[in-house]
Amino acid sequence: MNDESSKIQEKAVDANMPAADNETAYPQEFPGNPARRNFMKASAMAGLAGAGGALMGGLALPHKALAAEAGAIPEDYVAPGKLDEYYSFSSGGQSGEIRIIGVPSMRELIRVPVFNPDFTIGWGITNESKRVLGKDFPPGGDCHHPHMSQTHGHYDGRYIFINDKANPRLARIRCDVMRTDKIIEIPNVQAFHGLRVQREPHTGYVFANGEFIIPSPNDGRDLDDPKKYWTLHTAVNGETMEVAWQVLVDGNLDNTDCDYAGKYSAATCYNSEKAVDLAGMMQSERDWVVVFNIARIEEAVRQGKFKTIGKSKVPVVDGRHGSPLTLYIPVPKNPHGINASPDGKYVTANGKLSPTVTVMSWSKIDDYFAGKLKNPRDVVVAEPQLGLGPLHTAYDNRGNAYTTLFIDSQIAKWNIQDAIDAYAGKKVNYLRQKLDVAYQPGHCHSSMGETRDADGRWLISLNKFSKDRFLPVGPLHPDNDQLIDISGDQMKLVADGPVYSEPHDTILVHRRVLMNKIKRIWDRKDPFFAETVALAKRHGITLEKDSKVIRQGRKVFVYMTSSAPKYGLESFKVKKGDEVTVTVTNIDQVEDLSHGFCMSSYGINMEISPQETSSVTFVANKPGVYWYYCTFFCHALHLEMRGRMLVEA
Ligand code: K7E
Ligand code: CUA
Ligand code: CA
């Protein structure tokens, strides 16, 4: 940096930056001085205030809230060897995976393959993963909404659930080993989009919205008769992963959330018109939020007041207009996100095409179902006007809400009680601040913000566009996850985090929820590979000790241990055309000591963590010598950790 430019940058910093909370000095001359990044960031932001603002459709406010003061340690700085305070579980979007990111450092810790094949751990290759994925699994997924199981409105650290919109599937990830352990298909729907978990008494139900309307059943009938297209709201039992019931609705379903009392789930609908074209879906001035009365639905199912669709045996109850099971609340056109406040009192629907957010009261919803209110709009207690393109809302623990404004590229911070008072006619300003983000945010999520433990510490804004924020890396740019400090009166932008497309949503979980629950090595009795262990037992094999080959006709079972830097078998012989199952057990007990098993030229690789058993089945269709080798650098003699498969012609 030459003198001239550093002067300009310093000026930009002075003009735009508030005093930092953290005054701790950090030596300027230190080569890794993290504050240097903030000089860069400040200058980039200063330039954007004009040109960028005009480009993105009018940014009225100056860029006040930026990063830490020059010389201070930035808030996202987590020193080498120190741990982040939060885990962010971020959906991988089109990649079909979940990513775990440390917050505030925004360092990616690991990826958990869910709907996607993954060559690192052999997801989609090993027999254990194929048992989860099912036969003929589609090659990927479109993940949007990761949510952790809860008990009495607190994260319980057991499972993460996530949707696949591309193929209507629900996946469950076990948090103790961060492994997907169950995937099911949601019947009778297309595009499973909104997902939330029951909070009270526990999860309980996982709620799933079918977004697209289709003929019912979708077997070739009513092909071009959209009036006969339908969709359903589904409840899955999160323990058994069985579909409990479905509710037929009018219109379509977008996002979903539920209350803190275990009484209701609710969903936004943007296509009340049941149109099949864009103009049609925007025709009505109002669409709606539909609320599902769980007790009444369960009772209807108990009384047999349901039908089934096609081959599915799932009970489907009728929740269309006029049904006592549902409540349709008109809201401004084409709403999107729906978010329950952590005080358990309210739920907001985000306007998208309307600059407003509609705040509804759960207790007024009680009153409606009890017959005390006649007009569905009577459950609305506020409708604050926030800006252009409200998509999703997050909450702190001080009565404030944070709404992403997609078109304005801003986060609007507003106070719920003030918005309620303003709706009642009082002269109060509910808007607290608007913060520019870069650019076009979809979801935002606050730390612990979807639980009773909302702590108002951090907010992550998941921005769809990064444009000029990073080095260009080709026409496809990364998304930009921005970290925002919401602990004070004013939101402060702390860091940019580039991410691979497209993490719609994330949750921010304090490490205390998980730190003592996560296993460092596998338990030999783990159900994830229990079936493989049972098969070995039938073959008379003790996996921890035995390395041998068992032939049953054209099926060959190859068992071997792995212990750095050796496999239990240095070679095995098969005949061309044999179906070979290789089962490897990592008998090392050392934390972090994974082995791999890659069969050269056979497209096979899998990872075996300490005390894990992994297996793979393939046809030895090429004669010759094929080396198998370890793919995880496990030992000084890791390169020597290999053996030969001899395939007789
Ligand atoms: Cu807004 Cu799928 Cu939650 Cu994308 S959804 S942003
Ligand atoms: Cu085992 Cu490398
Ligand atoms: Ca509409």
XYZ file of C-alpha atoms and ligand atoms in Angstrom:
658
model
C 0.000 0.000 0.000
C 1.585 3.335 -0.956
C 1.235 6.495 1.110
C -1.294 8.112 -1.135
C -3.756 5.245 -1.128
C -3.423 4.606 2.553
C -4.276 8.258 3.187
C -7.400 7.957 1.081
C -8.368 4.809 2.858
C -7.815 6.294 6.246
C -10.110 9.119 5.264
C -12.751 6.679 4.180
C -12.437 4.923 7.488
C -12.796 8.188 9.400
C -15.830 9.265 7.475
C -17.721 6.024 7.671
C -16.757 4.144 10.749
C -18.160 4.399 14.216
C -15.819 3.998 17.143
C -15.135 0.359 17.786
C -16.331 -1.340 20.946
C -13.134 -3.259 21.119
C -10.222 -0.938 21.677
C -7.598 -3.640 22.090
C -4.555 -2.632 20.106
C -3.154 -4.958 17.514
C 0.376 -4.278 16.271
C 0.117 -2.542 12.908
C 3.441 -3.858 11.738
C 2.451 -7.482 12.342
C 2.297 -9.026 8.875
C -0.942 -10.864 9.555
C -2.606 -7.848 11.100
C -6.267 -8.612 10.556
C -7.142 -4.943 10.726
C -5.567 -4.479 7.308
C -8.521 -6.273 5.816
C -10.783 -3.637 7.223
C -8.883 -0.850 5.493
C -9.579 -2.686 2.285
C -13.190 -3.302 3.170
C -13.761 0.303 4.151
C -12.475 1.627 0.865
C -14.536 -0.847 -1.103
C -17.634 0.168 0.811
C -16.927 3.868 0.421
C -16.822 3.479 -3.346
C -20.048 1.562 -3.348
C -22.098 4.081 -1.476
C -22.538 6.081 -4.658
C -22.184 3.927 -7.732
C -23.203 0.668 -6.119
C -26.153 2.280 -4.472
C -27.560 3.655 -7.665
C -26.953 0.344 -9.377
C -28.851 -1.654 -6.817
C -31.918 0.546 -6.839
C -31.491 3.382 -4.402
C -29.584 3.100 -1.170
C -30.676 6.129 0.763
C -28.613 5.770 3.893
C -24.891 6.428 4.168
C -22.766 3.417 4.996
C -22.377 4.091 8.654
C -22.086 0.781 10.349
C -18.941 -0.917 9.199
C -16.270 -3.050 10.741
C -14.010 -2.469 13.708
C -11.836 0.595 13.954
C -8.447 0.385 12.285
C -5.953 -1.116 14.671
C -8.583 -2.911 16.733
C -8.998 -6.655 16.518
C -11.922 -7.339 14.205
C -14.828 -9.061 15.873
C -14.702 -12.032 13.545
C -11.085 -12.728 14.440
C -10.696 -16.055 16.213
C -7.055 -16.595 17.087
C -5.231 -19.761 15.989
C -6.150 -22.582 18.346
C -9.234 -20.793 19.675
C -12.744 -22.093 19.094
C -15.692 -20.286 17.604
C -18.617 -19.646 19.892
C -21.290 -20.736 17.411
C -21.834 -23.392 14.805
C -23.719 -22.269 11.726
C -25.500 -25.096 9.931
C -25.925 -23.808 6.434
C -27.854 -25.484 3.669
C -25.804 -26.224 0.574
C -28.584 -25.377 -1.876
C -27.971 -27.044 -5.220
C -25.012 -28.976 -3.823
C -27.421 -31.046 -1.726
C -25.207 -30.930 1.361
C -25.022 -29.156 4.728
C -22.014 -27.060 5.681
C -20.917 -26.386 9.215
C -19.338 -22.967 9.596
C -17.751 -21.495 12.717
C -19.116 -18.127 13.842
C -17.809 -15.467 14.187
C -14.765 -16.617 12.195
C -16.922 -17.738 9.234
C -14.459 -20.582 8.720
C -15.976 -23.628 7.102
C -15.400 -26.593 9.419
C -16.819 -29.466 7.416
C -19.431 -30.529 4.913
C -22.024 -33.171 5.557
C -23.194 -34.871 2.368
C -26.934 -35.421 2.394
C -28.561 -35.808 -1.028
C -25.310 -35.516 -3.000
C -22.659 -38.089 -3.835
C -19.376 -37.258 -2.113
C -16.045 -38.860 -2.969
C -14.353 -37.738 0.238
C -16.306 -39.981 2.549
C -17.820 -42.181 -0.148
C -21.391 -40.943 0.257
C -23.397 -42.690 -2.436
C -20.596 -45.252 -2.817
C -20.566 -47.168 0.460
C -23.238 -49.716 1.294
C -23.935 -47.861 4.543
C -24.734 -44.601 2.706
C -26.745 -46.413 0.025
C -28.950 -47.843 2.767
C -29.759 -44.233 3.716
C -30.023 -42.865 0.179
C -32.034 -45.804 -1.155
C -31.616 -47.576 -4.457
C -31.421 -45.470 -7.629
C -31.188 -42.255 -5.658
C -31.304 -39.049 -7.724
C -27.852 -37.513 -8.257
C -28.377 -34.473 -6.059
C -30.851 -32.283 -4.247
C -31.846 -28.687 -3.648
C -31.542 -27.964 0.075
C -33.096 -24.872 1.582
C -34.078 -25.172 5.202
C -31.942 -26.802 7.901
C -33.522 -26.911 11.357
C -32.428 -28.608 14.559
C -34.785 -30.710 16.658
C -36.105 -28.950 19.759
C -37.448 -29.815 23.192
C -39.698 -27.231 24.866
C -38.445 -24.571 22.467
C -34.735 -25.253 23.056
C -32.315 -26.861 20.628
C -31.759 -30.397 21.897
C -28.711 -31.246 19.775
C -30.142 -34.498 18.432
C -30.951 -33.997 14.783
C -30.840 -31.540 11.921
C -33.613 -31.890 9.370
C -33.361 -30.570 5.823
C -35.549 -30.541 2.722
C -34.828 -31.471 -0.868
C -36.917 -29.300 -3.128
C -35.711 -30.963 -6.347
C -37.094 -34.356 -5.360
C -39.546 -34.157 -2.516
C -37.368 -35.707 0.196
C -36.735 -35.076 3.872
C -33.356 -35.933 5.396
C -32.282 -36.270 8.999
C -28.709 -35.757 10.145
C -27.544 -37.205 13.462
C -25.686 -34.464 15.310
C -23.562 -36.835 17.430
C -21.682 -38.048 14.346
C -22.839 -35.432 11.803
C -24.000 -38.130 9.452
C -27.231 -38.334 7.486
C -29.087 -41.313 8.911
C -32.479 -41.237 7.239
C -34.004 -39.952 4.023
C -37.662 -40.324 3.129
C -39.804 -39.231 0.242
C -42.786 -36.973 0.896
C -45.677 -38.516 -1.048
C -48.276 -36.748 -3.186
C -46.371 -33.445 -3.517
C -43.867 -31.723 -5.771
C -41.161 -29.280 -4.613
C -40.949 -29.806 -0.852
C -39.923 -26.288 0.171
C -40.785 -24.904 3.620
C -39.573 -26.996 6.566
C -39.791 -26.414 10.318
C -39.774 -28.525 13.411
C -42.291 -28.724 16.236
C -40.987 -26.926 19.344
C -43.418 -28.102 22.018
C -43.247 -30.515 23.656
C -40.494 -31.623 21.287
C -39.734 -32.630 17.668
C -42.099 -34.330 17.308
C -43.414 -33.309 13.972
C -41.369 -32.001 11.099
C -43.624 -29.798 8.964
C -43.174 -29.900 5.216
C -44.756 -27.725 2.530
C -45.350 -28.867 -1.030
C -44.843 -25.724 -3.114
C -46.039 -26.652 -6.606
C -49.613 -27.633 -7.362
C -50.071 -30.906 -9.270
C -52.871 -33.286 -10.283
C -53.845 -35.638 -7.501
C -52.657 -38.323 -7.955
C -50.127 -37.120 -10.509
C -50.460 -40.091 -12.847
C -51.323 -38.488 -16.163
C -54.847 -37.367 -15.313
C -55.968 -33.718 -15.384
C -52.764 -32.814 -17.221
C -53.725 -29.330 -18.328
C -56.541 -28.564 -15.904
C -54.895 -26.424 -13.180
C -58.189 -26.109 -11.291
C -57.674 -29.748 -10.406
C -54.092 -29.221 -9.242
C -53.480 -29.360 -5.495
C -50.813 -29.354 -2.875
C -50.485 -30.557 0.721
C -49.034 -29.594 4.105
C -47.299 -32.635 5.578
C -46.372 -33.641 9.131
C -43.613 -36.225 9.505
C -42.810 -37.944 12.790
C -39.217 -36.870 13.362
C -38.458 -39.921 15.530
C -39.709 -42.659 13.223
C -39.369 -40.624 10.017
C -42.819 -41.810 8.971
C -45.338 -39.469 7.401
C -48.089 -38.888 9.974
C -50.676 -36.958 7.983
C -51.211 -34.495 5.165
C -53.613 -31.577 4.760
C -55.126 -30.643 1.428
C -55.148 -26.853 0.961
C -56.341 -24.189 -1.406
C -53.640 -22.315 -3.320
C -50.002 -23.298 -2.920
C -47.608 -23.405 0.045
C -44.266 -21.653 0.354
C -42.530 -21.312 3.728
C -43.660 -22.670 7.077
C -43.145 -22.156 10.797
C -44.948 -23.223 13.955
C -45.744 -21.845 17.388
C -44.040 -22.404 20.757
C -47.073 -24.125 22.295
C -47.345 -27.146 20.001
C -50.788 -26.109 18.758
C -50.218 -24.762 15.275
C -48.124 -24.791 12.173
C -48.551 -22.066 9.565
C -47.571 -21.494 5.961
C -47.444 -18.719 3.410
C -49.219 -19.058 0.077
C -48.256 -16.863 -2.889
C -50.343 -18.611 -5.509
C -53.872 -18.379 -4.156
C -54.773 -17.830 -7.807
C -53.670 -21.386 -8.662
C -52.096 -19.919 -11.769
C -49.509 -21.694 -13.891
C -47.893 -18.509 -15.230
C -46.101 -15.577 -13.628
C -48.718 -12.915 -14.401
C -51.439 -15.149 -13.042
C -49.622 -15.732 -9.760
C -49.497 -11.958 -9.194
C -53.097 -11.238 -10.100
C -54.707 -10.999 -6.680
C -53.967 -8.104 -4.349
C -53.914 -10.536 -1.488
C -52.819 -14.096 -0.929
C -52.807 -15.679 2.498
C -51.231 -17.380 5.452
C -52.857 -20.681 6.338
C -52.757 -21.902 9.946
C -53.091 -25.614 10.739
C -54.788 -26.671 13.967
C -52.730 -29.719 14.972
C -55.090 -31.143 17.616
C -58.077 -30.910 15.288
C -56.152 -32.540 12.446
C -55.037 -35.399 14.714
C -58.627 -35.851 15.878
C -59.931 -35.946 12.293
C -57.350 -38.624 11.471
C -58.363 -40.631 14.584
C -61.992 -40.466 13.520
C -61.126 -41.705 10.048
C -62.182 -38.464 8.363
C -59.548 -38.696 5.666
C -58.855 -40.090 2.235
C -55.704 -41.408 0.653
C -54.173 -40.465 -2.689
C -53.087 -43.025 -5.274
C -50.820 -45.710 -3.871
C -49.918 -43.717 -0.756
C -51.442 -44.869 2.540
C -50.901 -41.518 4.273
C -54.127 -40.033 5.688
C -55.048 -36.818 3.873
C -57.524 -34.505 5.602
C -59.379 -31.695 3.852
C -58.154 -28.290 5.001
C -59.581 -26.164 2.216
C -61.623 -23.004 2.871
C -64.460 -23.677 5.282
C -62.645 -26.504 7.066
C -62.497 -26.300 10.879
C -58.922 -27.610 10.672
C -57.471 -24.465 9.123
C -57.571 -20.690 9.180
C -56.858 -18.623 6.069
C -55.547 -15.139 6.899
C -55.472 -12.725 3.950
C -52.114 -10.910 3.662
C -50.649 -8.611 0.978
C -49.809 -10.300 -2.293
C -47.203 -13.050 -2.695
C -45.790 -13.374 0.825
C -42.630 -15.440 1.332
C -40.927 -16.162 4.673
C -42.852 -16.888 7.860
C -41.118 -16.577 11.225
C -42.291 -17.142 14.791
C -40.909 -14.763 17.416
C -38.932 -16.367 20.260
C -41.175 -14.856 22.951
C -43.788 -17.307 21.692
C -46.325 -14.563 20.974
C -46.192 -13.689 17.290
C -45.595 -14.956 13.807
C -44.710 -12.723 10.867
C -45.323 -13.172 7.160
C -42.891 -11.303 4.920
C -44.467 -9.324 2.096
C -42.067 -9.888 -0.836
C -44.176 -7.928 -3.362
C -45.514 -5.745 -0.561
C -43.157 -3.514 1.474
C -44.822 -4.785 4.639
C -44.494 -7.578 7.136
C -47.727 -8.888 8.633
C -47.572 -9.671 12.364
C -50.114 -12.176 13.657
C -50.753 -13.121 17.280
C -50.911 -16.797 18.319
C -53.332 -15.979 21.158
C -55.661 -14.252 18.693
C -55.404 -17.355 16.527
C -56.547 -19.273 19.650
C -59.486 -16.868 19.871
C -60.377 -17.399 16.237
C -60.457 -21.183 16.558
C -62.492 -20.781 19.773
C -65.074 -18.816 17.795
C -64.365 -15.544 19.608
C -63.196 -13.772 16.441
C -65.088 -13.859 13.179
C -62.823 -12.088 10.702
C -59.548 -13.901 9.963
C -57.807 -10.508 9.661
C -58.593 -9.905 13.358
C -55.567 -12.019 14.271
C -53.288 -9.402 12.647
C -51.755 -7.075 15.253
C -49.306 -5.094 13.113
C -48.281 -4.537 9.518
C -45.128 -2.403 9.577
C -43.846 -0.926 6.343
C -40.146 -1.700 6.036
C -38.883 -1.365 2.479
C -38.763 -3.194 -0.818
C -38.851 -6.972 -1.004
C -39.135 -8.255 2.587
C -38.261 -11.966 2.472
C -37.388 -13.313 5.926
C -37.336 -12.086 9.530
C -35.069 -13.004 12.452
C -35.271 -11.955 16.105
C -33.133 -10.937 19.053
C -34.012 -11.320 22.755
C -34.910 -7.645 23.203
C -38.138 -7.473 21.213
C -36.537 -6.501 17.916
C -36.960 -8.074 14.509
C -34.574 -8.066 11.550
C -36.071 -8.331 8.096
C -34.169 -8.857 4.858
C -35.135 -6.479 2.053
C -34.182 -8.237 -1.154
C -34.712 -5.362 -3.575
C -33.285 -2.663 -1.298
C -30.294 -4.861 -0.338
C -30.807 -3.992 3.290
C -31.663 -5.411 6.676
C -34.402 -3.480 8.431
C -34.302 -3.584 12.226
C -37.661 -2.836 13.822
C -39.323 -3.147 17.199
C -42.287 -5.491 17.443
C -44.166 -3.723 20.269
C -43.741 -0.342 18.588
C -45.082 -1.798 15.344
C -48.099 -3.128 17.242
C -48.651 0.278 18.865
C -48.358 2.033 15.515
C -50.933 -0.359 14.015
C -53.241 0.556 16.896
C -52.929 4.197 15.887
C -50.216 5.502 18.224
C -47.572 7.819 16.848
C -44.410 5.752 17.295
C -41.511 4.953 15.060
C -40.975 1.218 14.983
C -38.067 1.360 12.515
C -34.725 1.280 14.337
C -32.146 1.081 11.570
C -31.512 0.005 8.015
C -28.174 -1.589 7.230
C -26.866 -2.044 3.711
C -25.804 -5.558 2.819
C -24.017 -6.759 -0.313
C -26.247 -7.722 -2.047
C -29.829 -8.977 -2.351
C -30.348 -10.917 0.876
C -32.656 -13.922 1.078
C -32.743 -15.330 4.584
C -31.182 -13.775 7.611
C -30.797 -15.743 10.807
C -29.920 -14.642 14.328
C -27.975 -16.593 16.928
C -30.323 -19.101 18.624
C -33.081 -16.912 17.143
C -35.632 -19.624 16.372
C -35.639 -20.862 19.989
C -36.495 -19.571 23.447
C -32.741 -19.018 23.842
C -32.503 -16.249 21.242
C -29.484 -14.269 22.460
C -29.288 -11.274 20.144
C -25.565 -11.656 19.524
C -25.121 -12.271 15.790
C -27.082 -12.062 12.592
C -26.039 -13.647 9.322
C -27.383 -12.156 6.116
C -27.338 -14.686 3.278
C -26.842 -12.587 0.195
C -27.549 -13.972 -3.245
C -25.174 -11.676 -5.104
C -21.579 -10.840 -4.256
C -20.717 -8.914 -7.448
C -17.651 -6.806 -6.659
C -17.005 -8.012 -3.098
C -14.473 -10.674 -4.084
C -11.928 -11.409 -6.781
C -13.745 -12.438 -9.939
C -13.625 -16.205 -10.292
C -15.574 -16.639 -13.495
C -19.101 -15.735 -14.510
C -20.469 -17.733 -11.586
C -19.778 -15.734 -8.450
C -19.962 -16.978 -4.898
C -22.822 -15.933 -2.654
C -21.909 -13.643 0.214
C -22.790 -14.518 3.806
C -22.342 -11.378 5.877
C -21.832 -11.438 9.611
C -23.554 -8.649 11.528
C -23.123 -7.778 15.201
C -26.611 -7.110 16.615
C -25.626 -6.934 20.279
C -25.755 -3.145 20.442
C -28.279 -0.475 19.545
C -26.950 -0.338 16.008
C -26.249 -3.274 13.718
C -22.608 -3.480 12.699
C -21.332 -5.280 9.627
C -18.362 -7.378 10.707
C -17.325 -9.726 7.909
C -17.969 -11.023 4.418
C -17.918 -14.769 3.831
C -17.963 -16.101 0.286
C -19.880 -19.372 -0.096
C -20.656 -21.779 -2.896
C -24.225 -21.489 -4.202
C -26.733 -21.394 -2.725
C -27.231 -21.474 1.006
C -30.821 -20.283 1.322
C -30.953 -20.585 5.057
C -28.823 -21.290 8.084
C -29.214 -21.739 11.824
C -26.798 -20.359 14.391
C -26.320 -22.748 17.289
C -24.304 -21.947 20.399
C -21.516 -24.462 20.925
C -22.816 -25.426 24.401
C -25.675 -27.266 22.652
C -23.285 -29.634 20.908
C -19.757 -29.577 22.332
C -20.254 -32.489 24.735
C -22.575 -34.439 22.473
C -20.351 -34.815 19.439
C -18.425 -38.083 19.295
C -14.674 -37.898 18.642
C -14.470 -41.500 17.436
C -17.215 -43.960 16.467
C -18.860 -46.319 18.893
C -18.397 -49.903 17.623
C -22.104 -50.481 18.331
C -23.234 -47.521 16.231
C -26.441 -48.251 14.296
C -25.030 -46.533 11.195
C -22.991 -49.638 10.291
C -24.866 -52.213 12.403
C -26.194 -54.028 9.350
C -22.660 -54.460 8.018
C -21.544 -55.791 11.388
C -24.462 -58.247 11.428
C -23.544 -59.570 7.977
C -19.932 -60.085 9.071
C -21.165 -61.982 12.097
C -23.134 -64.327 9.858
C -19.880 -64.898 7.969
C -18.169 -65.777 11.252
C -16.035 -62.638 11.116
C -14.973 -60.493 14.059
C -14.400 -57.198 12.291
C -11.930 -55.788 14.827
C -9.577 -58.768 14.410
C -10.184 -60.730 11.238
C -8.865 -60.029 7.773
C -9.996 -62.697 5.338
C -11.791 -63.510 2.124
C -15.051 -65.476 1.979
C -16.414 -66.769 -1.297
C -20.086 -67.657 -1.846
C -20.472 -68.601 -5.525
C -19.799 -65.458 -7.554
C -20.011 -63.282 -4.447
C -16.755 -62.508 -2.685
C -16.620 -60.853 0.736
C -13.281 -59.270 1.571
C -12.820 -58.296 5.208
C -9.850 -56.311 6.415
C -8.803 -54.114 9.267
C -6.934 -50.865 8.803
C -4.389 -49.543 11.266
C -1.855 -46.926 10.297
C 0.004 -47.651 8.047
C -1.367 -51.099 7.128
C -4.436 -52.843 5.832
C -5.111 -56.281 7.281
C -4.829 -57.748 3.758
C -1.960 -56.966 1.407
C -3.696 -58.668 -1.495
C -6.762 -60.680 -2.439
C -7.703 -62.616 -5.545
C -11.035 -62.611 -7.415
C -12.295 -63.724 -10.817
C -13.496 -61.387 -13.526
C -17.224 -60.877 -13.084
C -17.277 -61.572 -9.347
C -19.375 -59.300 -7.162
C -16.900 -58.079 -4.565
C -17.800 -56.556 -1.197
C -14.863 -54.962 0.594
C -15.446 -54.208 4.274
C -12.808 -52.175 6.071
C -12.725 -51.613 9.834
C -10.529 -48.838 11.181
C -9.182 -50.263 14.438
C -7.167 -47.160 15.291
C -8.452 -45.471 18.425
C -6.725 -42.171 17.793
C -8.946 -39.105 17.375
C -8.811 -37.653 13.852
C -6.993 -40.681 12.377
C -9.120 -41.567 9.354
C -8.113 -44.005 6.663
C -9.365 -44.133 3.117
C -9.919 -47.063 0.809
C -9.593 -46.257 -2.883
C -9.713 -48.999 -5.517
C -7.670 -47.725 -8.479
C -9.528 -47.429 -11.778
C -12.769 -48.657 -10.244
C -14.274 -45.300 -9.224
C -14.351 -46.325 -5.597
C -13.294 -44.336 -2.568
C -14.510 -44.304 1.005
C -13.421 -42.931 4.322
C -13.200 -44.967 7.507
C -13.041 -42.872 10.704
C -11.527 -44.274 13.902
C -13.538 -47.331 15.036
C -15.825 -47.145 11.995
C -16.635 -49.907 9.540
C -17.297 -48.965 5.910
C -18.083 -51.287 3.038
C -18.492 -51.094 -0.705
C -19.782 -53.535 -3.321
C -18.738 -53.598 -6.977
C -18.303 -56.014 -9.876
C -14.693 -56.850 -10.707
C -15.274 -56.476 -14.421
C -11.671 -55.718 -15.465
C -8.950 -58.388 -15.218
C -5.490 -57.390 -14.040
C -3.727 -55.939 -11.034
C -5.460 -53.104 -9.214
C -3.851 -51.421 -6.255
C -6.060 -50.251 -3.449
C -4.611 -47.484 -1.336
C -5.303 -45.218 1.594
C -6.469 -41.705 0.611
C -6.178 -39.990 3.979
C -2.634 -38.983 4.946
C -2.606 -41.017 8.133
C 1.046 -41.801 8.849
C 4.587 -41.123 7.650
C 4.243 -44.389 5.690
C 0.797 -43.468 4.351
C 1.986 -43.800 0.744
C 2.963 -47.375 1.527
C -0.491 -48.151 2.945
C -1.824 -50.172 0.027
C -2.468 -53.617 -1.383
C -3.406 -55.427 -4.599
C -6.637 -56.811 -5.962
C -5.711 -59.545 -8.446
C -8.501 -60.093 -10.952
C -8.166 -63.340 -12.937
C -9.321 -63.179 -16.541
Cu -36.411 -17.598 0.865
Cu -36.252 -21.549 -0.087
Cu -36.312 -20.081 2.515
Cu -34.554 -19.267 -0.651
S -36.338 -19.643 0.515
S -34.128 -17.353 0.160
Cu -4.192 -44.919 6.168
Cu -3.226 -43.238 4.877
Ca -50.399 -14.296 -5.692
